Short mmCIF file of N, CA and C in Angstrom, two decimals:
data_model
loop_
_atom_site.label_atom_id
_atom_site.label_comp_id
_atom_site.label_asym_id
_atom_site.label_seq_id
_atom_site.Cartn_x
_atom_site.Cartn_y
_atom_site.Cartn_z
N MET J 1 2.31 28.26 20.83
CA MET J 1 1.24 29.70 20.64
C MET J 1 0.78 29.52 19.40
N PHE J 2 -0.29 30.34 18.99
CA PHE J 2 -1.26 29.95 17.86
C PHE J 2 -1.52 28.76 17.51
N GLY J 3 -0.60 27.41 17.63
CA GLY J 3 -0.13 26.33 16.61
C GLY J 3 0.65 26.39 15.27
N LEU J 4 1.45 27.27 15.52
CA LEU J 4 2.42 27.97 14.66
C LEU J 4 3.68 26.27 14.60
N PHE J 5 3.95 26.21 15.95
CA PHE J 5 4.90 25.23 16.17
C PHE J 5 4.16 23.59 16.53
N LYS J 6 3.18 23.78 16.29
CA LYS J 6 2.66 22.00 16.41
C LYS J 6 2.81 21.13 15.24
N LYS J 7 3.16 20.20 15.92
CA LYS J 7 3.31 19.02 15.25
C LYS J 7 2.42 18.81 13.96
N ARG J 8 2.36 18.85 12.49
CA ARG J 8 1.65 18.51 11.72
C ARG J 8 1.27 17.16 11.77
N LYS J 9 -0.36 16.22 11.82
CA LYS J 9 -0.81 15.32 12.13
C LYS J 9 -0.36 14.64 10.88
N PRO J 10 -0.19 13.18 10.87
CA PRO J 10 0.31 12.63 10.16
C PRO J 10 -1.35 12.32 8.95
N SER J 11 -0.82 11.89 7.52
CA SER J 11 -2.09 11.77 6.79
C SER J 11 -2.23 9.98 6.12
N VAL J 12 -3.60 10.02 6.43
CA VAL J 12 -4.08 8.66 5.67
C VAL J 12 -4.70 8.31 4.58
N VAL J 13 -4.23 7.23 3.88
CA VAL J 13 -4.41 7.76 2.28
C VAL J 13 -4.88 5.88 2.36
N ILE J 14 -5.58 5.49 1.60
CA ILE J 14 -5.96 3.95 1.19
C ILE J 14 -5.99 3.79 -0.10
N ALA J 15 -5.01 3.03 -0.24
CA ALA J 15 -5.06 2.18 -1.52
C ALA J 15 -5.55 0.83 -1.53
N THR J 16 -6.83 0.91 -2.34
CA THR J 16 -7.53 -0.11 -2.76
C THR J 16 -7.07 -0.88 -4.26
N LEU J 17 -6.58 -2.13 -3.57
CA LEU J 17 -6.15 -3.20 -4.92
C LEU J 17 -7.20 -3.97 -5.66
N ASN J 18 -6.73 -3.56 -6.59
CA ASN J 18 -7.51 -4.47 -7.21
C ASN J 18 -7.47 -5.85 -7.63
N ALA J 19 -6.94 -6.62 -6.43
CA ALA J 19 -6.55 -7.72 -6.35
C ALA J 19 -7.40 -8.56 -5.51
N ARG J 20 -7.85 -9.83 -6.08
CA ARG J 20 -8.22 -10.67 -4.76
C ARG J 20 -7.82 -11.39 -3.95
N LEU J 21 -6.70 -10.62 -2.97
CA LEU J 21 -5.87 -11.36 -2.05
C LEU J 21 -6.39 -11.56 -1.10
N GLN J 22 -5.74 -13.39 -0.43
CA GLN J 22 -6.62 -13.54 0.77
C GLN J 22 -6.16 -12.43 1.87
N PRO J 23 -6.87 -12.55 3.36
CA PRO J 23 -6.06 -11.77 4.59
C PRO J 23 -4.73 -12.25 4.71
N LEU J 24 -4.24 -13.51 4.17
CA LEU J 24 -2.90 -13.45 4.62
C LEU J 24 -1.64 -13.17 3.67
N ASP J 25 -2.24 -12.74 2.43
CA ASP J 25 -1.36 -12.68 1.67
C ASP J 25 -1.45 -10.96 1.36
N ARG J 26 -2.35 -10.39 1.79
CA ARG J 26 -2.70 -9.13 1.77
C ARG J 26 -1.45 -8.51 3.14
N ALA J 27 -1.61 -9.06 3.88
CA ALA J 27 -0.87 -9.13 4.97
C ALA J 27 0.54 -8.98 4.67
N ALA J 28 1.14 -10.23 4.33
CA ALA J 28 2.53 -10.15 3.26
C ALA J 28 3.31 -9.42 2.67
N LEU J 29 2.34 -8.77 2.01
CA LEU J 29 2.05 -7.72 0.74
C LEU J 29 2.63 -6.44 1.72
N GLU J 30 1.90 -6.25 2.79
CA GLU J 30 1.68 -4.94 3.41
C GLU J 30 3.36 -4.75 4.70
N GLU J 31 3.58 -5.89 4.73
CA GLU J 31 4.89 -6.35 5.51
C GLU J 31 6.16 -5.38 4.57
N ALA J 32 5.82 -6.80 3.38
CA ALA J 32 6.72 -5.77 2.50
C ALA J 32 7.09 -4.79 2.09
N PHE J 33 5.84 -4.03 2.27
CA PHE J 33 5.56 -2.31 1.46
C PHE J 33 6.08 -1.68 2.43
N GLU J 34 5.90 -1.97 4.10
CA GLU J 34 6.30 -1.39 4.91
C GLU J 34 7.52 -1.16 5.03
N ALA J 35 8.68 -2.21 4.78
CA ALA J 35 9.89 -2.39 5.25
C ALA J 35 10.44 -1.45 3.45
N ALA J 36 9.96 -1.62 2.62
CA ALA J 36 10.32 -1.17 1.59
C ALA J 36 10.10 0.23 1.63
N MET J 37 9.67 0.67 2.05
CA MET J 37 9.15 2.12 2.67
C MET J 37 10.53 2.73 3.87
N THR J 38 10.78 1.75 4.19
CA THR J 38 11.64 2.31 5.52
C THR J 38 13.17 1.94 5.07
N VAL J 39 13.16 1.13 4.55
CA VAL J 39 14.51 1.34 3.60
C VAL J 39 14.90 2.42 2.64
N ARG J 40 13.47 2.69 2.25
CA ARG J 40 13.90 4.05 1.03
C ARG J 40 13.56 5.47 2.00
N GLY J 41 13.86 5.15 3.26
CA GLY J 41 13.55 6.49 4.35
C GLY J 41 12.59 7.06 4.31
N HIS J 42 11.51 6.97 3.44
CA HIS J 42 9.99 7.46 4.03
C HIS J 42 9.53 7.17 5.30
N ARG J 43 9.17 8.10 5.49
CA ARG J 43 8.28 7.81 6.48
C ARG J 43 6.75 7.00 6.60
N ILE J 44 6.57 6.33 6.27
CA ILE J 44 5.18 6.14 5.96
C ILE J 44 5.22 4.21 6.65
N ARG J 45 3.92 4.12 6.61
CA ARG J 45 3.56 2.97 7.44
C ARG J 45 2.50 2.20 7.49
N VAL J 46 1.65 1.14 7.24
CA VAL J 46 0.20 0.08 7.30
C VAL J 46 0.03 0.56 8.56
N VAL J 47 -1.28 1.00 8.62
CA VAL J 47 -1.62 0.91 10.15
C VAL J 47 -3.34 0.68 10.04
N GLY J 48 -3.55 -0.30 8.67
CA GLY J 48 -4.46 -0.98 8.36
C GLY J 48 -5.18 -1.73 7.42
N GLY J 49 -6.03 -2.68 7.20
CA GLY J 49 -6.25 -3.07 5.86
C GLY J 49 -7.39 -3.53 6.28
N GLY J 50 -8.45 -4.22 4.96
CA GLY J 50 -9.73 -5.27 5.22
C GLY J 50 -9.37 -5.74 3.60
N THR J 51 -10.45 -6.58 3.57
CA THR J 51 -10.50 -7.51 2.87
C THR J 51 -12.20 -7.50 2.21
N GLN J 52 -12.99 -6.91 1.10
CA GLN J 52 -14.15 -6.99 0.88
C GLN J 52 -14.53 -8.21 0.20
N MET J 53 -15.69 -8.95 1.02
CA MET J 53 -16.01 -9.86 0.31
C MET J 53 -17.49 -10.35 -0.04
N ALA J 54 -17.84 -10.63 -1.61
CA ALA J 54 -18.97 -10.84 -1.92
C ALA J 54 -20.15 -11.35 -1.34
N ALA J 55 -20.86 -11.50 -1.73
CA ALA J 55 -22.69 -12.69 -0.63
C ALA J 55 -21.79 -13.82 -0.08
N ASN J 56 -21.36 -14.32 -1.42
CA ASN J 56 -20.90 -16.24 -2.05
C ASN J 56 -19.93 -15.73 -1.09
N GLY J 57 -19.12 -14.98 -0.58
CA GLY J 57 -17.66 -15.48 0.48
C GLY J 57 -16.68 -15.12 -0.30
N GLU J 58 -16.78 -14.88 -2.06
CA GLU J 58 -15.73 -14.74 -2.62
C GLU J 58 -14.94 -13.40 -2.57
N VAL J 59 -13.55 -13.33 -2.51
CA VAL J 59 -12.66 -11.94 -2.64
C VAL J 59 -13.18 -10.92 -3.87
N ILE J 60 -13.29 -9.51 -3.40
CA ILE J 60 -13.23 -9.01 -4.39
C ILE J 60 -12.24 -8.10 -5.23
N GLU J 61 -12.06 -7.23 -3.61
CA GLU J 61 -10.73 -6.19 -3.61
C GLU J 61 -10.17 -6.31 -1.97
N CYS J 62 -8.91 -5.61 -2.00
CA CYS J 62 -8.80 -5.40 -0.68
C CYS J 62 -8.01 -4.14 -0.44
N ASP J 63 -8.02 -3.50 0.38
CA ASP J 63 -8.13 -2.00 1.30
C ASP J 63 -6.57 -1.99 2.35
N ILE J 64 -5.82 -1.28 1.82
CA ILE J 64 -4.50 -1.08 3.01
C ILE J 64 -4.71 0.79 3.35
N GLU J 65 -4.90 0.31 4.60
CA GLU J 65 -4.46 1.67 5.21
C GLU J 65 -3.16 2.26 4.77
N ILE J 66 -2.72 3.10 5.02
CA ILE J 66 -1.23 3.64 4.84
C ILE J 66 -0.86 5.36 5.57
N GLU J 67 -0.66 5.22 6.62
CA GLU J 67 -0.01 6.63 7.29
C GLU J 67 1.17 7.22 6.50
N ILE J 68 1.20 8.79 6.26
CA ILE J 68 2.16 9.06 5.87
C ILE J 68 2.34 10.64 6.36
N ASP J 69 4.03 10.36 7.13
CA ASP J 69 4.25 11.73 7.87
C ASP J 69 3.97 12.94 7.48
N GLU J 70 4.39 13.07 5.86
CA GLU J 70 4.34 14.65 4.93
C GLU J 70 3.73 14.62 4.06
N LEU J 71 2.64 14.27 3.49
CA LEU J 71 1.64 14.26 2.25
C LEU J 71 2.75 15.19 1.32
N SER J 72 2.88 14.61 0.42
CA SER J 72 3.62 15.62 -1.08
C SER J 72 3.48 14.62 -2.55
N GLU J 73 3.12 14.98 -3.15
CA GLU J 73 3.74 14.43 -4.35
C GLU J 73 4.50 13.59 -4.37
N LEU J 74 5.65 13.38 -4.05
CA LEU J 74 6.89 12.14 -3.86
C LEU J 74 6.64 11.86 -2.99
N THR J 75 5.85 11.76 -1.76
CA THR J 75 5.32 10.68 -1.03
C THR J 75 3.97 9.58 -1.63
N VAL J 76 3.26 10.27 -2.59
CA VAL J 76 2.42 9.82 -2.59
C VAL J 76 3.10 8.99 -3.93
N ASP J 77 3.99 9.50 -5.35
CA ASP J 77 4.22 8.46 -6.16
C ASP J 77 5.59 7.42 -5.17
N ALA J 78 5.92 7.79 -4.71
CA ALA J 78 6.81 6.51 -3.49
C ALA J 78 5.43 5.42 -3.91
N VAL J 79 4.26 5.69 -2.86
CA VAL J 79 3.38 4.70 -2.54
C VAL J 79 2.64 3.73 -3.51
N THR J 80 2.35 4.32 -4.67
CA THR J 80 1.91 3.78 -5.77
C THR J 80 2.95 3.13 -6.88
N GLU J 81 3.97 3.92 -6.77
CA GLU J 81 5.06 2.79 -7.70
C GLU J 81 5.19 2.09 -6.76
N THR J 82 5.40 1.67 -5.59
CA THR J 82 6.26 0.48 -5.09
C THR J 82 4.78 -0.31 -5.03
N LEU J 83 4.01 0.28 -4.86
CA LEU J 83 2.84 -0.87 -4.75
C LEU J 83 2.79 -1.99 -5.96
N ALA J 84 2.93 -1.00 -7.21
CA ALA J 84 2.76 -1.33 -8.66
C ALA J 84 4.20 -2.28 -9.00
N THR J 85 4.93 -2.03 -8.47
CA THR J 85 5.99 -2.61 -8.41
C THR J 85 6.08 -4.71 -8.18
N MET J 86 5.27 -4.26 -6.95
CA MET J 86 5.19 -5.58 -6.25
C MET J 86 3.93 -6.28 -6.42
N LEU J 87 2.76 -5.29 -6.75
CA LEU J 87 1.74 -6.64 -7.07
C LEU J 87 0.43 -5.71 -8.03
N ALA J 88 0.32 -4.32 -7.58
CA ALA J 88 -1.23 -4.06 -7.74
C ALA J 88 -1.20 -4.25 -9.14
N PRO J 89 -2.36 -4.70 -9.59
CA PRO J 89 -2.41 -4.56 -10.96
C PRO J 89 -3.55 -3.38 -11.53
N LYS J 90 -3.92 -3.05 -12.78
CA LYS J 90 -4.24 -2.04 -13.23
C LYS J 90 -5.77 -1.72 -12.38
N GLY J 91 -6.51 -0.60 -12.20
CA GLY J 91 -7.83 -0.60 -11.49
C GLY J 91 -7.70 0.01 -9.92
N SER J 92 -6.33 -0.41 -9.53
CA SER J 92 -5.87 0.11 -8.33
C SER J 92 -6.10 1.66 -8.24
N THR J 93 -7.08 1.44 -6.66
CA THR J 93 -6.46 3.21 -7.02
C THR J 93 -6.04 3.40 -5.24
N LEU J 94 -5.23 5.05 -5.26
CA LEU J 94 -5.02 5.17 -4.43
C LEU J 94 -5.96 6.32 -3.74
N TYR J 95 -6.78 6.60 -2.45
CA TYR J 95 -7.20 7.62 -1.89
C TYR J 95 -7.05 8.33 -1.08
N LEU J 96 -6.91 9.65 -1.59
CA LEU J 96 -6.52 10.77 -0.52
C LEU J 96 -7.41 11.65 0.12
N SER J 97 -7.90 11.69 1.36
CA SER J 97 -9.50 12.12 1.51
C SER J 97 -9.13 13.30 1.95
N GLU J 98 -8.04 13.88 2.62
CA GLU J 98 -7.22 15.63 2.52
C GLU J 98 -7.89 15.58 1.49
N GLN J 99 -7.51 15.19 0.58
CA GLN J 99 -7.96 16.70 -1.44
C GLN J 99 -8.83 15.82 -1.52
N ASP J 100 -10.10 14.76 -0.97
CA ASP J 100 -11.02 13.79 -1.88
C ASP J 100 -10.74 14.16 -3.26
N ARG J 101 -9.26 13.05 -3.11
CA ARG J 101 -8.51 12.93 -4.63
C ARG J 101 -8.44 11.14 -4.96
N ARG J 102 -8.58 10.40 -6.08
CA ARG J 102 -8.16 9.36 -6.04
C ARG J 102 -7.18 9.40 -7.04
N ILE J 103 -6.49 8.61 -6.83
CA ILE J 103 -4.99 8.05 -8.08
C ILE J 103 -5.48 6.79 -8.63
N ASP J 104 -5.26 6.67 -10.01
CA ASP J 104 -5.58 5.57 -10.90
C ASP J 104 -4.53 4.74 -10.70
N PHE J 105 -3.47 3.67 -10.34
CA PHE J 105 -2.36 2.87 -10.74
C PHE J 105 -2.45 1.91 -10.98
N GLY J 106 -1.21 1.03 -11.20
CA GLY J 106 -1.24 -0.17 -11.27
C GLY J 106 -0.55 -1.22 -12.31
N ALA J 107 -0.18 -1.92 -11.94
CA ALA J 107 0.70 -2.68 -13.27
C ALA J 107 -0.05 -3.36 -14.10
N GLY J 108 0.35 -3.84 -15.19
CA GLY J 108 -0.62 -4.93 -15.94
C GLY J 108 -0.22 -6.36 -15.25
N THR J 109 0.30 -6.07 -14.84
CA THR J 109 0.20 -7.99 -14.13
C THR J 109 -0.56 -8.07 -13.26
N VAL J 110 -0.88 -9.91 -13.06
CA VAL J 110 -1.19 -9.70 -11.47
C VAL J 110 -0.46 -11.09 -10.56
N THR J 111 0.40 -11.57 -11.07
CA THR J 111 1.23 -12.53 -10.81
C THR J 111 2.78 -12.26 -10.75
N GLY J 112 3.59 -11.90 -9.47
CA GLY J 112 4.56 -11.85 -9.64
C GLY J 112 5.45 -12.33 -8.16
N ARG J 113 6.37 -11.60 -8.14
CA ARG J 113 7.65 -11.99 -7.00
C ARG J 113 8.52 -10.89 -7.15
N PHE J 114 8.54 -10.74 -5.84
CA PHE J 114 9.31 -9.16 -5.37
C PHE J 114 10.20 -9.82 -4.07
N ARG J 115 10.71 -8.67 -4.18
CA ARG J 115 11.96 -9.15 -3.03
C ARG J 115 12.66 -7.41 -2.02
N VAL J 116 12.24 -7.53 -1.13
CA VAL J 116 13.38 -6.56 -0.01
C VAL J 116 14.27 -6.51 0.59
N GLU J 117 15.21 -5.88 0.24
CA GLU J 117 16.43 -6.04 0.92
C GLU J 117 16.51 -5.18 2.14
N LEU J 118 16.62 -5.91 3.08
CA LEU J 118 16.24 -5.16 4.65
C LEU J 118 17.56 -5.42 5.41
N PRO J 119 18.16 -4.13 5.93
CA PRO J 119 19.15 -4.01 7.04
C PRO J 119 18.99 -4.73 7.56
N GLY J 120 20.05 -5.91 8.44
CA GLY J 120 19.75 -6.83 9.74
C GLY J 120 19.93 -7.81 8.97
N ARG J 121 18.41 -7.91 7.94
CA ARG J 121 17.93 -8.94 7.57
C ARG J 121 18.67 -9.56 6.11
N GLN J 122 18.30 -10.14 5.62
CA GLN J 122 18.68 -10.74 4.64
C GLN J 122 17.87 -10.04 3.12
N PHE J 123 16.44 -10.59 3.63
CA PHE J 123 15.45 -10.16 2.59
C PHE J 123 13.68 -10.54 3.10
N ILE J 124 13.19 -10.24 2.10
CA ILE J 124 11.77 -10.73 2.65
C ILE J 124 11.10 -10.93 1.13
N ALA J 125 11.09 -12.10 0.66
CA ALA J 125 10.65 -12.60 -0.64
C ALA J 125 9.39 -12.73 -0.14
N VAL J 126 8.33 -12.58 -1.22
CA VAL J 126 6.30 -12.75 -0.96
C VAL J 126 6.50 -12.90 -2.54
N ARG J 127 5.89 -14.19 -3.01
CA ARG J 127 5.15 -14.60 -4.00
C ARG J 127 3.32 -14.94 -3.91
N ILE J 128 3.29 -14.00 -4.72
CA ILE J 128 1.51 -14.02 -4.87
C ILE J 128 1.07 -14.11 -6.01
N ARG J 129 -0.15 -14.63 -6.21
CA ARG J 129 -0.49 -15.11 -7.36
C ARG J 129 -2.52 -14.91 -7.34
N ALA J 130 -2.49 -14.13 -7.43
CA ALA J 130 -4.12 -13.10 -7.86
C ALA J 130 -4.73 -13.53 -8.23
N VAL J 131 -6.18 -14.09 -8.29
CA VAL J 131 -6.84 -15.29 -9.26
C VAL J 131 -8.12 -13.93 -9.46
N SER J 132 -8.49 -13.69 -11.31
CA SER J 132 -8.44 -13.13 -11.46
C SER J 132 -10.01 -13.57 -11.90
#
């Protein structure tokens, strides 16, 4: 009645990574990110993504569309900190469309290795090298 008990719609945010990742590398990052969110108990999922290419076919940047059940500063921090820990170089942004707000984030390195422990599985380990 009057929408008081209606379930709130999840929010979709877009992480734009200042990284020249090939689609398969981005997919590995998305899988590891989603696993990390699940392990930490956040209801956050990857729902899409894309790779922006220049006219000459070179990768410019990539996007990851992320669905968050309960958008808050805590969940936004979890997303940006996890992506920065995994790879995201400086110049990456998180766009919150509901608030028309961009948040800058990113680590200082573009090469690295990360490992996510998973219940029932040993781990997911990904090594990514971004070309600058």
